[in-house]
Short mmCIF file of N, CA, C and O in Angstrom, two decimals:
data_model
loop_
_atom_site.label_atom_id
_atom_site.label_comp_id
_atom_site.label_asym_id
_atom_site.label_seq_id
_atom_site.Cartn_x
_atom_site.Cartn_y
_atom_site.Cartn_z
N UNK A 1 0.84 -1.38 -0.07
CA UNK A 1 0.07 0.30 -0.28
C UNK A 1 0.83 1.29 0.23
O UNK A 1 1.29 1.07 0.75
N UNK A 2 0.77 2.02 -0.97
CA UNK A 2 1.79 3.35 -0.72
C UNK A 2 1.34 4.57 0.03
O UNK A 2 0.23 4.29 1.13
N UNK A 3 2.40 4.72 0.64
CA UNK A 3 2.14 5.90 1.63
C UNK A 3 1.86 7.37 1.51
O UNK A 3 1.83 7.74 0.40
N UNK A 4 0.77 7.44 2.01
CA UNK A 4 0.07 8.99 1.98
C UNK A 4 0.70 9.96 1.88
O UNK A 4 0.45 11.02 1.09
N UNK A 5 1.44 9.89 2.92
CA UNK A 5 2.51 11.31 3.04
C UNK A 5 3.31 11.50 1.61
O UNK A 5 3.17 12.72 1.12
N UNK A 6 3.86 10.13 1.05
CA UNK A 6 4.95 10.16 0.18
C UNK A 6 3.54 10.71 -1.02
O UNK A 6 4.18 11.82 -2.10
N UNK A 7 2.73 10.29 -1.45
CA UNK A 7 1.84 10.74 -2.65
C UNK A 7 0.97 12.44 -2.50
O UNK A 7 1.29 12.61 -3.28
N UNK A 8 1.03 12.71 -0.92
CA UNK A 8 1.37 13.87 -0.91
C UNK A 8 2.27 14.71 -1.45
O UNK A 8 2.00 16.07 -2.46
N UNK A 9 3.45 14.33 -1.23
CA UNK A 9 4.80 15.19 -1.60
C UNK A 9 5.07 15.14 -3.16
O UNK A 9 5.15 16.02 -3.67
N UNK A 10 4.40 13.70 -3.87
CA UNK A 10 4.60 13.95 -5.22
C UNK A 10 3.41 14.76 -5.83
O UNK A 10 3.83 15.64 -6.68
N UNK A 11 2.26 14.85 -5.13
CA UNK A 11 1.57 15.82 -5.89
C UNK A 11 1.65 17.32 -5.61
O UNK A 11 1.29 17.88 -6.67
N UNK A 12 2.33 17.40 -4.74
CA UNK A 12 2.69 18.88 -4.37
C UNK A 12 3.96 19.26 -5.44
O UNK A 12 4.14 20.42 -5.63
N UNK A 13 4.78 18.27 -5.56
CA UNK A 13 6.01 18.37 -6.68
C UNK A 13 5.23 18.74 -7.87
O UNK A 13 5.53 20.03 -8.52
N UNK A 14 4.59 18.13 -8.50
CA UNK A 14 3.56 17.77 -9.33
C UNK A 14 2.68 19.54 -9.86
O UNK A 14 3.06 20.03 -10.62
N UNK A 15 2.09 19.49 -8.71
CA UNK A 15 1.29 20.82 -8.77
C UNK A 15 2.31 22.24 -8.98
O UNK A 15 1.96 23.27 -9.56
N UNK A 16 3.31 21.99 -8.35
CA UNK A 16 4.06 23.07 -8.54
C UNK A 16 4.78 23.33 -10.02
O UNK A 16 5.08 24.33 -10.44
N UNK A 17 4.64 22.18 -10.93
CA UNK A 17 5.19 22.64 -12.31
C UNK A 17 4.01 23.12 -13.04
O UNK A 17 4.03 24.00 -14.06
N UNK A 18 3.06 23.22 -12.01
CA UNK A 18 1.94 24.24 -13.04
C UNK A 18 2.09 25.71 -12.97
O UNK A 18 1.34 26.23 -13.40
N UNK A 19 3.01 25.99 -11.85
CA UNK A 19 3.28 27.23 -11.71
C UNK A 19 4.41 27.65 -12.40
O UNK A 19 5.02 28.75 -11.93
N UNK A 20 4.67 27.45 -13.52
CA UNK A 20 5.95 27.97 -14.32
C UNK A 20 5.30 28.65 -15.09
O UNK A 20 4.42 28.52 -16.19
N UNK A 21 5.78 29.76 -15.58
CA UNK A 21 5.20 30.49 -16.59
C UNK A 21 6.28 30.68 -17.79
O UNK A 21 7.21 30.16 -17.83
N UNK A 22 5.70 30.73 -18.78
CA UNK A 22 6.59 30.42 -20.17
C UNK A 22 7.39 32.03 -20.42
O UNK A 22 7.13 32.52 -19.49
N UNK A 23 8.45 31.58 -21.05
CA UNK A 23 8.95 32.63 -21.55
C UNK A 23 8.77 33.92 -21.71
O UNK A 23 7.54 33.65 -22.16
N UNK A 24 9.50 35.22 -21.10
CA UNK A 24 8.75 36.25 -21.60
C UNK A 24 8.57 36.78 -22.92
O UNK A 24 6.93 37.09 -23.13
N UNK A 25 9.30 36.06 -23.80
CA UNK A 25 8.23 36.68 -25.40
C UNK A 25 7.35 35.85 -25.54
O UNK A 25 6.57 36.25 -26.37
N UNK A 26 7.22 34.74 -25.12
CA UNK A 26 5.64 33.84 -25.57
C UNK A 26 4.65 34.58 -24.57
O UNK A 26 3.74 34.50 -25.22
N UNK A 27 4.91 34.68 -23.45
CA UNK A 27 3.65 35.94 -22.95
C UNK A 27 3.00 36.85 -23.68
O UNK A 27 1.83 36.96 -23.92
N UNK A 28 4.00 37.61 -24.27
CA UNK A 28 3.63 38.44 -25.51
C UNK A 28 3.03 38.35 -26.41
O UNK A 28 1.98 38.64 -27.21
N UNK A 29 3.66 37.08 -26.95
CA UNK A 29 2.93 36.50 -28.66
C UNK A 29 1.46 35.94 -27.92
O UNK A 29 0.86 36.19 -28.84
N UNK A 30 1.28 35.52 -27.00
CA UNK A 30 0.24 34.96 -26.56
C UNK A 30 -1.05 35.87 -26.63
O UNK A 30 -2.20 35.75 -26.78
N UNK A 31 -0.41 36.71 -25.52
CA UNK A 31 -1.38 37.86 -25.58
C UNK A 31 -1.63 38.87 -26.95
O UNK A 31 -3.15 38.98 -27.16
N UNK A 32 -0.22 38.80 -27.91
CA UNK A 32 -0.72 39.48 -29.08
C UNK A 32 -1.72 38.74 -30.21
O UNK A 32 -2.45 39.28 -30.76
N UNK A 33 -2.07 36.73 -29.94
CA UNK A 33 -2.29 36.51 -30.58
C UNK A 33 -3.74 36.64 -30.17
O UNK A 33 -4.77 36.21 -31.42
N UNK A 34 -4.14 36.79 -29.43
CA UNK A 34 -5.55 37.13 -28.85
C UNK A 34 -6.27 38.03 -29.19
O UNK A 34 -7.23 38.75 -28.71
N UNK A 35 -5.32 39.38 -29.59
CA UNK A 35 -5.44 40.90 -29.69
C UNK A 35 -5.78 41.44 -28.42
O UNK A 35 -7.02 42.41 -28.51
N UNK A 36 -4.95 41.51 -27.37
CA UNK A 36 -5.31 41.64 -26.36
C UNK A 36 -4.47 42.69 -26.28
O UNK A 36 -3.21 42.79 -26.80
N UNK A 37 -4.54 44.34 -25.18
CA UNK A 37 -3.29 44.97 -25.29
C UNK A 37 -3.30 44.62 -23.60
O UNK A 37 -3.33 43.64 -22.86
N UNK A 38 -1.90 45.22 -23.46
CA UNK A 38 -1.33 44.93 -22.15
C UNK A 38 -2.36 45.88 -20.87
O UNK A 38 -1.91 44.69 -19.95
N UNK A 39 -3.02 46.67 -21.29
CA UNK A 39 -3.84 47.05 -20.26
C UNK A 39 -5.02 45.90 -19.64
O UNK A 39 -5.57 45.95 -19.08
N UNK A 40 -5.54 45.59 -21.22
CA UNK A 40 -6.67 44.22 -21.31
C UNK A 40 -6.13 43.12 -20.05
O UNK A 40 -7.05 43.04 -19.32
N UNK A 41 -4.90 42.93 -20.12
CA UNK A 41 -4.56 41.41 -19.51
C UNK A 41 -3.98 42.33 -17.81
O UNK A 41 -4.26 41.87 -16.79
N UNK A 42 -3.72 43.71 -17.75
CA UNK A 42 -3.54 44.37 -16.49
C UNK A 42 -4.74 44.33 -15.76
O UNK A 42 -4.84 43.77 -14.49
N UNK A 43 -5.90 44.71 -16.56
CA UNK A 43 -7.21 44.75 -15.65
C UNK A 43 -7.96 43.80 -15.21
O UNK A 43 -8.08 43.55 -14.09
N UNK A 44 -7.36 42.64 -16.23
CA UNK A 44 -7.82 41.08 -15.73
C UNK A 44 -7.31 41.06 -14.94
O UNK A 44 -7.96 39.80 -13.75
N UNK A 45 -5.87 40.84 -14.53
CA UNK A 45 -5.06 40.42 -13.51
C UNK A 45 -4.95 41.45 -11.88
O UNK A 45 -5.01 40.52 -11.50
N UNK A 46 -5.45 42.12 -12.40
CA UNK A 46 -5.43 43.14 -11.16
C UNK A 46 -4.13 43.98 -10.93
O UNK A 46 -3.80 44.19 -9.39
N UNK A 47 -3.29 44.39 -12.02
CA UNK A 47 -2.11 45.02 -11.72
C UNK A 47 -2.16 46.02 -12.58
O UNK A 47 -3.22 46.59 -13.76
N UNK A 48 -1.43 47.20 -12.45
CA UNK A 48 -0.99 48.20 -13.54
C UNK A 48 -0.68 47.41 -14.47
O UNK A 48 0.66 46.82 -15.14
N UNK A 49 -0.32 48.04 -15.92
CA UNK A 49 -0.10 48.04 -17.09
C UNK A 49 1.44 47.78 -17.30
O UNK A 49 1.96 47.25 -17.63
N UNK A 50 2.23 48.87 -16.62
CA UNK A 50 3.47 48.87 -16.07
C UNK A 50 3.95 47.08 -16.05
O UNK A 50 5.21 46.81 -16.17
N UNK A 51 3.19 46.67 -14.80
CA UNK A 51 4.10 45.90 -14.34
C UNK A 51 3.57 44.14 -15.57
O UNK A 51 4.48 43.70 -15.68
N UNK A 52 2.55 44.36 -16.64
CA UNK A 52 2.44 43.38 -17.64
C UNK A 52 3.60 43.80 -18.48
O UNK A 52 4.25 42.75 -19.01
N UNK A 53 3.95 45.22 -18.74
CA UNK A 53 5.19 45.10 -19.51
C UNK A 53 6.40 44.94 -18.92
O UNK A 53 7.26 44.20 -19.68
N UNK A 54 6.70 44.63 -17.70
CA UNK A 54 7.75 44.37 -16.97
C UNK A 54 8.08 42.56 -17.12
O UNK A 54 8.88 42.14 -17.57
N UNK A 55 6.69 42.12 -17.01
CA UNK A 55 6.61 40.49 -17.04
C UNK A 55 6.95 40.10 -18.53
O UNK A 55 7.60 39.20 -18.92
N UNK A 56 6.83 40.70 -19.56
CA UNK A 56 6.53 40.78 -20.76
C UNK A 56 8.13 40.48 -21.29
O UNK A 56 8.89 39.91 -22.65
N UNK A 57 8.78 41.52 -20.88
CA UNK A 57 10.44 42.01 -21.15
C UNK A 57 11.27 40.92 -19.93
O UNK A 57 12.18 41.02 -20.37
N UNK A 58 10.51 40.48 -19.50
CA UNK A 58 11.15 39.66 -18.02
C UNK A 58 12.14 40.41 -17.49
O UNK A 58 12.96 39.69 -16.61
N UNK A 59 11.73 41.53 -17.12
CA UNK A 59 12.20 42.30 -15.78
C UNK A 59 11.77 42.10 -14.69
O UNK A 59 12.52 42.48 -13.57
N UNK A 60 10.44 41.65 -14.62
CA UNK A 60 10.19 41.46 -13.12
C UNK A 60 9.45 39.86 -13.42
O UNK A 60 8.86 39.62 -14.54
N UNK A 61 8.88 39.42 -12.40
CA UNK A 61 7.65 38.52 -11.96
C UNK A 61 6.63 38.49 -11.27
O UNK A 61 6.82 39.25 -10.09
N UNK A 62 5.37 37.84 -11.93
CA UNK A 62 4.35 38.45 -11.09
C UNK A 62 4.09 37.70 -9.55
O UNK A 62 4.82 36.38 -9.37
N UNK A 63 3.80 38.34 -8.39
CA UNK A 63 3.87 37.32 -7.48
C UNK A 63 2.17 37.06 -7.22
O UNK A 63 1.29 37.71 -7.91
N UNK A 64 1.97 36.14 -6.07
CA UNK A 64 0.65 35.69 -5.84
C UNK A 64 -0.26 36.74 -5.47
O UNK A 64 0.43 37.85 -4.56
N UNK A 65 -1.34 37.32 -5.88
CA UNK A 65 -2.32 36.26 -6.27
C UNK A 65 -2.31 36.38 -7.79
O UNK A 65 -2.90 35.66 -8.58
N UNK A 66 -1.85 38.05 -8.09
CA UNK A 66 -1.75 37.81 -9.49
C UNK A 66 -1.11 37.13 -10.28
O UNK A 66 -1.39 36.65 -11.54
N UNK A 67 0.45 36.36 -9.62
CA UNK A 67 0.70 35.42 -10.56
C UNK A 67 -0.81 34.30 -10.80
O UNK A 67 -0.24 33.70 -12.25
N UNK A 68 -0.89 33.97 -10.14
CA UNK A 68 -1.80 32.62 -10.27
C UNK A 68 -2.87 33.20 -11.50
O UNK A 68 -3.32 32.30 -12.25
N UNK A 69 -3.54 33.96 -11.12
CA UNK A 69 -4.40 34.49 -12.36
C UNK A 69 -3.91 35.03 -13.63
O UNK A 69 -3.96 34.19 -14.67
N UNK A 70 -2.28 34.84 -13.56
CA UNK A 70 -1.75 35.51 -15.32
C UNK A 70 -1.34 33.84 -15.62
O UNK A 70 -1.59 34.02 -16.91
N UNK A 71 -0.73 33.31 -14.96
CA UNK A 71 -0.87 32.01 -15.41
C UNK A 71 -2.15 31.31 -16.08
O UNK A 71 -1.93 30.54 -16.82
N UNK A 72 -3.06 31.23 -15.44
CA UNK A 72 -4.43 30.79 -15.50
C UNK A 72 -4.69 31.44 -17.00
O UNK A 72 -4.91 30.63 -17.97
N UNK A 73 -4.47 32.83 -17.16
CA UNK A 73 -4.91 33.50 -18.75
C UNK A 73 -3.75 32.79 -19.38
O UNK A 73 -4.38 32.49 -20.80
N UNK A 74 -2.80 32.95 -19.41
CA UNK A 74 -1.43 32.51 -20.33
C UNK A 74 -1.83 30.91 -21.14
O UNK A 74 -1.88 30.73 -22.15
N UNK A 75 -1.94 29.75 -19.52
CA UNK A 75 -2.67 28.74 -20.41
C UNK A 75 -3.81 28.61 -20.92
O UNK A 75 -3.93 27.65 -22.21
N UNK A 76 -4.81 29.24 -20.65
CA UNK A 76 -6.22 29.29 -21.59
C UNK A 76 -5.68 30.14 -22.77
O UNK A 76 -6.31 29.70 -24.24
N UNK A 77 -4.78 31.19 -22.80
CA UNK A 77 -4.41 31.59 -24.17
C UNK A 77 -3.77 30.43 -25.10
O UNK A 77 -3.98 30.58 -26.16
N UNK A 78 -2.81 29.79 -24.35
CA UNK A 78 -1.95 28.88 -25.17
C UNK A 78 -2.90 27.59 -25.90
O UNK A 78 -2.58 27.23 -26.84
N UNK A 79 -3.85 27.61 -24.84
CA UNK A 79 -5.18 26.36 -25.33
C UNK A 79 -5.70 27.04 -26.65
O UNK A 79 -6.07 26.08 -27.87
N UNK A 80 -5.67 28.33 -27.13
CA UNK A 80 -6.68 28.50 -27.83
C UNK A 80 -5.81 28.99 -29.32
O UNK A 80 -6.18 28.97 -30.18
N UNK A 81 -4.26 29.39 -28.69
CA UNK A 81 -3.48 29.63 -29.66
C UNK A 81 -1.91 28.98 -29.79
O UNK A 81 -0.95 29.74 -29.39
N UNK A 82 -2.08 27.63 -30.16
CA UNK A 82 -0.85 26.67 -29.73
C UNK A 82 0.06 27.54 -30.55
O UNK A 82 1.45 27.26 -30.05
N UNK A 83 0.00 27.88 -31.76
CA UNK A 83 0.87 28.73 -32.10
C UNK A 83 1.83 29.43 -31.88
O UNK A 83 3.37 29.54 -32.23
N UNK A 84 1.15 30.21 -31.03
CA UNK A 84 1.78 31.39 -30.45
C UNK A 84 2.25 31.05 -28.82
O UNK A 84 3.67 31.59 -28.96
N UNK A 85 2.26 29.74 -28.53
CA UNK A 85 2.95 29.28 -27.48
C UNK A 85 4.25 28.23 -27.85
O UNK A 85 4.80 28.66 -27.27
N UNK A 86 4.47 28.55 -29.08
CA UNK A 86 5.51 27.52 -29.49
C UNK A 86 6.38 28.74 -30.34
O UNK A 86 6.97 28.39 -31.38
N UNK A 87 6.13 30.02 -29.98
CA UNK A 87 6.91 31.33 -30.90
C UNK A 87 8.18 30.76 -30.81
O UNK A 87 8.95 30.54 -29.97
N UNK A 88 9.13 31.47 -31.77
CA UNK A 88 10.05 31.14 -32.04
C UNK A 88 11.18 31.87 -30.98
O UNK A 88 10.88 33.24 -30.34
N UNK A 89 11.77 31.50 -30.25
CA UNK A 89 12.75 31.63 -29.34
C UNK A 89 13.49 32.84 -29.58
O UNK A 89 14.08 33.86 -28.39
N UNK A 90 13.93 33.30 -30.43
CA UNK A 90 14.60 34.24 -31.00
C UNK A 90 13.98 35.61 -31.05
O UNK A 90 14.54 36.51 -31.50
N UNK A 91 12.61 35.46 -31.01
CA UNK A 91 11.38 36.85 -31.56
C UNK A 91 11.90 37.61 -30.02
O UNK A 91 11.95 37.11 -29.19
N UNK A 92 11.57 39.14 -30.67
CA UNK A 92 11.65 39.74 -29.81
C UNK A 92 9.94 40.47 -29.56
O UNK A 92 9.55 40.24 -30.76
N UNK A 93 9.58 40.83 -28.57
CA UNK A 93 8.66 41.62 -28.73
C UNK A 93 8.62 43.40 -27.91
O UNK A 93 9.05 43.06 -27.01
N UNK A 94 8.10 44.39 -28.76
CA UNK A 94 8.47 45.82 -28.06
C UNK A 94 7.55 46.00 -26.74
O UNK A 94 6.60 44.72 -26.65
N UNK A 95 7.50 46.56 -26.01
CA UNK A 95 7.32 46.85 -24.85
C UNK A 95 5.56 46.87 -24.90
O UNK A 95 4.92 47.06 -24.31
N UNK A 96 5.38 47.97 -25.95
CA UNK A 96 4.22 48.03 -26.64
C UNK A 96 3.75 48.54 -27.84
O UNK A 96 5.03 48.58 -28.34
N UNK A 97 2.98 48.16 -28.28
CA UNK A 97 2.85 48.19 -30.01
C UNK A 97 1.85 49.65 -30.56
O UNK A 97 0.73 49.78 -30.60
N UNK A 98 2.91 50.23 -30.51
CA UNK A 98 2.42 51.70 -31.20
C UNK A 98 1.28 52.64 -30.07
O UNK A 98 0.57 52.86 -30.41
N UNK A 99 1.62 52.10 -28.73
CA UNK A 99 0.55 52.64 -27.63
C UNK A 99 -0.46 52.03 -27.54
O UNK A 99 -1.52 52.36 -27.01
N UNK A 100 -0.35 50.56 -28.25
CA UNK A 100 -2.08 50.12 -27.97
C UNK A 100 -1.62 49.02 -26.54
O UNK A 100 -2.57 48.48 -26.22
N UNK A 101 -0.70 49.38 -26.07
CA UNK A 101 -0.63 47.82 -25.14
C UNK A 101 -1.12 48.64 -23.51
O UNK A 101 -0.92 48.45 -22.96
#
């Protein structure tokens, strides 16, 4: 019979894998694929637009509870736009797109 504590530790380890953010350029590509602005994301997650700019540039990382909401958003976008989730690692994305971010 399996050790319940060991199984809980394994589950906790696996749950932690769900808390991984994609690379910054993929975050931006997912947002752009959905035709969302940085302000749209900021409003949905509950932060200022500048926070989204920094997350997409890799200059900072979201903290809880915004991190959980942001990861959920990115996962849902990746399901809808799988091609954006696999964006070229060499691509770059400007901090804002002509002021629309």
